[in-house]
mmCIF file of C-alpha atoms in Angstrom:
data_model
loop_
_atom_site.group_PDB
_atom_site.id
_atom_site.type_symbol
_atom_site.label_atom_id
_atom_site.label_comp_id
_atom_site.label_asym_id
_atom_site.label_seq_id
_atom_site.Cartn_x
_atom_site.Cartn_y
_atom_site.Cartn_z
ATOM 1 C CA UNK A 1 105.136 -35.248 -113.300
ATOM 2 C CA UNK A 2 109.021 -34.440 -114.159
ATOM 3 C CA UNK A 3 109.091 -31.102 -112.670
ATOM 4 C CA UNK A 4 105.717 -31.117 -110.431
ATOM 5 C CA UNK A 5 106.108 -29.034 -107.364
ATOM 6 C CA UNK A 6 109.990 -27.675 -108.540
ATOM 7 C CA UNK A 7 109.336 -24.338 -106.805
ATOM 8 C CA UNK A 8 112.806 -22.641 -107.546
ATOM 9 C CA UNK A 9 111.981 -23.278 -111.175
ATOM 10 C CA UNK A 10 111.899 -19.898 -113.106
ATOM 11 C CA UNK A 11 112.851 -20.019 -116.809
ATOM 12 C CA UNK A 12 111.844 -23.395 -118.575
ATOM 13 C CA UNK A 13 113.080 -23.927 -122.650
ATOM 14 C CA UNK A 14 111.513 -27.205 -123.889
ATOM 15 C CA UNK A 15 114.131 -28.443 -126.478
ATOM 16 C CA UNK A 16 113.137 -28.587 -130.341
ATOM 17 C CA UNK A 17 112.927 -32.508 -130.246
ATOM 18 C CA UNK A 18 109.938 -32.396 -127.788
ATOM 19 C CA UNK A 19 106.403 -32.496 -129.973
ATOM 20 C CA UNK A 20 104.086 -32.823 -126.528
ATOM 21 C CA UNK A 21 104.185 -31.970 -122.773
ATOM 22 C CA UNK A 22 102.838 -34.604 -120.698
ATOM 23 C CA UNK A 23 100.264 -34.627 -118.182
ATOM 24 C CA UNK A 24 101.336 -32.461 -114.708
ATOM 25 C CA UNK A 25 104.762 -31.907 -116.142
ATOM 26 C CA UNK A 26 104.973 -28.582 -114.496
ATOM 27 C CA UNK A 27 102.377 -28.989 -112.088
ATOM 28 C CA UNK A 28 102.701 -26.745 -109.118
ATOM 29 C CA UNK A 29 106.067 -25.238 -110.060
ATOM 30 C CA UNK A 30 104.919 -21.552 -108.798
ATOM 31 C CA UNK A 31 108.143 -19.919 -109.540
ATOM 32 C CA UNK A 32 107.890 -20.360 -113.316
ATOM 33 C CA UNK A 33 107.801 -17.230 -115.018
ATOM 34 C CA UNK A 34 108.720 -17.754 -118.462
ATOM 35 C CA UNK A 35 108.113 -20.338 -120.615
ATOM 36 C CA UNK A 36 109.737 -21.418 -124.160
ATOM 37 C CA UNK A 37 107.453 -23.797 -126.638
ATOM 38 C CA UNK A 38 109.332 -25.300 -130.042
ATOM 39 C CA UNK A 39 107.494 -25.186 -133.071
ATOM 40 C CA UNK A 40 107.304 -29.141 -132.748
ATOM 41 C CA UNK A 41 105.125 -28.737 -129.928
ATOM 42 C CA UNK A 42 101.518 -29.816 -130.979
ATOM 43 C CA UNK A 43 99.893 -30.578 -127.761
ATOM 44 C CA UNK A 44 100.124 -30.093 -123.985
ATOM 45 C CA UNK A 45 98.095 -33.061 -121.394
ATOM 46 C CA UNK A 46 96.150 -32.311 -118.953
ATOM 47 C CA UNK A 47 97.178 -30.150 -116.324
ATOM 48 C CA UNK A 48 100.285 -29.344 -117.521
ATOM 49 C CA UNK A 49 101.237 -26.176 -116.255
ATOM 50 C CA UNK A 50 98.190 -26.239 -113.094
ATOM 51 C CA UNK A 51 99.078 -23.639 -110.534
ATOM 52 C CA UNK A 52 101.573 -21.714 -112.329
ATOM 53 C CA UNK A 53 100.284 -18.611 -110.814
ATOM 54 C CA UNK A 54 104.049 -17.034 -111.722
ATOM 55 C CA UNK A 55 103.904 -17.426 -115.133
ATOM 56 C CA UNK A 56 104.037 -14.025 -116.947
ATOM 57 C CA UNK A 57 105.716 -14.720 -120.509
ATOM 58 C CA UNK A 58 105.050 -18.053 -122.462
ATOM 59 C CA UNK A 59 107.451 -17.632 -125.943
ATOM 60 C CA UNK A 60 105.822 -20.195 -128.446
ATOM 61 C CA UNK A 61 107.203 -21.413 -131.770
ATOM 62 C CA UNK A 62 104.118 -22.806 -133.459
ATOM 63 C CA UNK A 63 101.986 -21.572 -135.653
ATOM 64 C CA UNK A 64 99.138 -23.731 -135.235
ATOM 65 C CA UNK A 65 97.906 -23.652 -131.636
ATOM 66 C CA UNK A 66 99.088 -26.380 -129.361
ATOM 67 C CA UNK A 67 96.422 -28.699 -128.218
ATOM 68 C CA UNK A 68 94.945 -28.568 -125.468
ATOM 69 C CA UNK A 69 94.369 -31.090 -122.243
ATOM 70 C CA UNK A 70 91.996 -29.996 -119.450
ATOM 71 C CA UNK A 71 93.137 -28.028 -116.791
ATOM 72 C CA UNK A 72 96.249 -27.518 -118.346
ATOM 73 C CA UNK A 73 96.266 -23.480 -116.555
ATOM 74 C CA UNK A 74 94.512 -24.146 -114.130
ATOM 75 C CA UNK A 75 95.101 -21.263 -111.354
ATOM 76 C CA UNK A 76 96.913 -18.786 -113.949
ATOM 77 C CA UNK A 77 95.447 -15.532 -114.280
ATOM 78 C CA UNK A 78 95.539 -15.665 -118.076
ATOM 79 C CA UNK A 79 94.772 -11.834 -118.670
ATOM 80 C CA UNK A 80 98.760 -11.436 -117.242
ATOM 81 C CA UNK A 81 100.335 -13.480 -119.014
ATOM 82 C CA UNK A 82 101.837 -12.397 -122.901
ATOM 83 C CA UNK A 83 101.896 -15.420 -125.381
ATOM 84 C CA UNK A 84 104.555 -14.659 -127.960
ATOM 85 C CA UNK A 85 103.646 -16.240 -131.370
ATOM 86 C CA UNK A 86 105.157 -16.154 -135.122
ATOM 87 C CA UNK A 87 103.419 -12.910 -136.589
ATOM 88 C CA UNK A 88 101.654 -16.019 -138.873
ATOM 89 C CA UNK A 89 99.703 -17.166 -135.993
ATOM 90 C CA UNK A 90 98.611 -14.762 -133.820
ATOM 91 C CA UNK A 91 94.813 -14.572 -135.380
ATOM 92 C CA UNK A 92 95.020 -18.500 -135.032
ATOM 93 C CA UNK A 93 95.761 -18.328 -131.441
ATOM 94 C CA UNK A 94 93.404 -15.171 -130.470
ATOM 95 C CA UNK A 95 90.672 -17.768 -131.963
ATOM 96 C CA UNK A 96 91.381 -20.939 -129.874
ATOM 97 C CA UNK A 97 90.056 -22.075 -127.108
ATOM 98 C CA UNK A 98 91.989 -21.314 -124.139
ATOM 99 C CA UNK A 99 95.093 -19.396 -125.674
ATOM 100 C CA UNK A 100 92.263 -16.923 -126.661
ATOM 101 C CA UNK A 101 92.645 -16.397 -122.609
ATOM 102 C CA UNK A 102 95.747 -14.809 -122.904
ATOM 103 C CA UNK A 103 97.411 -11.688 -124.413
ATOM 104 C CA UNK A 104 98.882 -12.833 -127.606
ATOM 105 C CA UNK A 105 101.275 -10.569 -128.914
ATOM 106 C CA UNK A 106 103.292 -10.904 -132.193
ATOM 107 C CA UNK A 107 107.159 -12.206 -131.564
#
């Protein structure tokens, strides 16, 4: 819960040396719009990112998908929000579960 309910939150860059997101870490912060992933990120707990109905742009590093918790967008309209991915991954992502959700678009 390090950031949960930060409302004037807008631009969040998790640092290279982070490899997972914990559970609620951004929960409720409604002002986040974009969103920067490290490569080193491999997976996200549950609700991560719930009601982050700002976020537009998520800029993500990897090239395998992320895993997944539950709930972890819980409350984001996924069809408005553009996942940027290494030109590598983007079939890899448009088949997962959940960032399949999204528009994933080639960095």
């Amino acid at each position: 819960n390090v950031f949960s309910g930060c409302l004037v939150l807008q631009s969040v860059t998790i640092p290279n040396s982070v490899t997972s997101i914990g559970k609620k870490a951004f929960y409720g912060c409604t002002g986040l719009i974009n969103l920067t992933l490290p490569s080193g990120v491999t997976s996200i707990g549950d609700s991560a990112f719930y009601y982050n109905n700002g976020l537009t742009n998520i800029y993500c590093g990897a090239v395998t998908p992320p895993a997944l918790g539950t709930d972890i967008f819980f409350n984001v309209t996924a069809k408005y929000v553009s996942v940027y991915v290494p030109q590598s991954a983007v079939a890899d992502f448009k088949a997962a579960l959940v960032w399949s959700s999204f528009n994933i678009l080639s960095r």
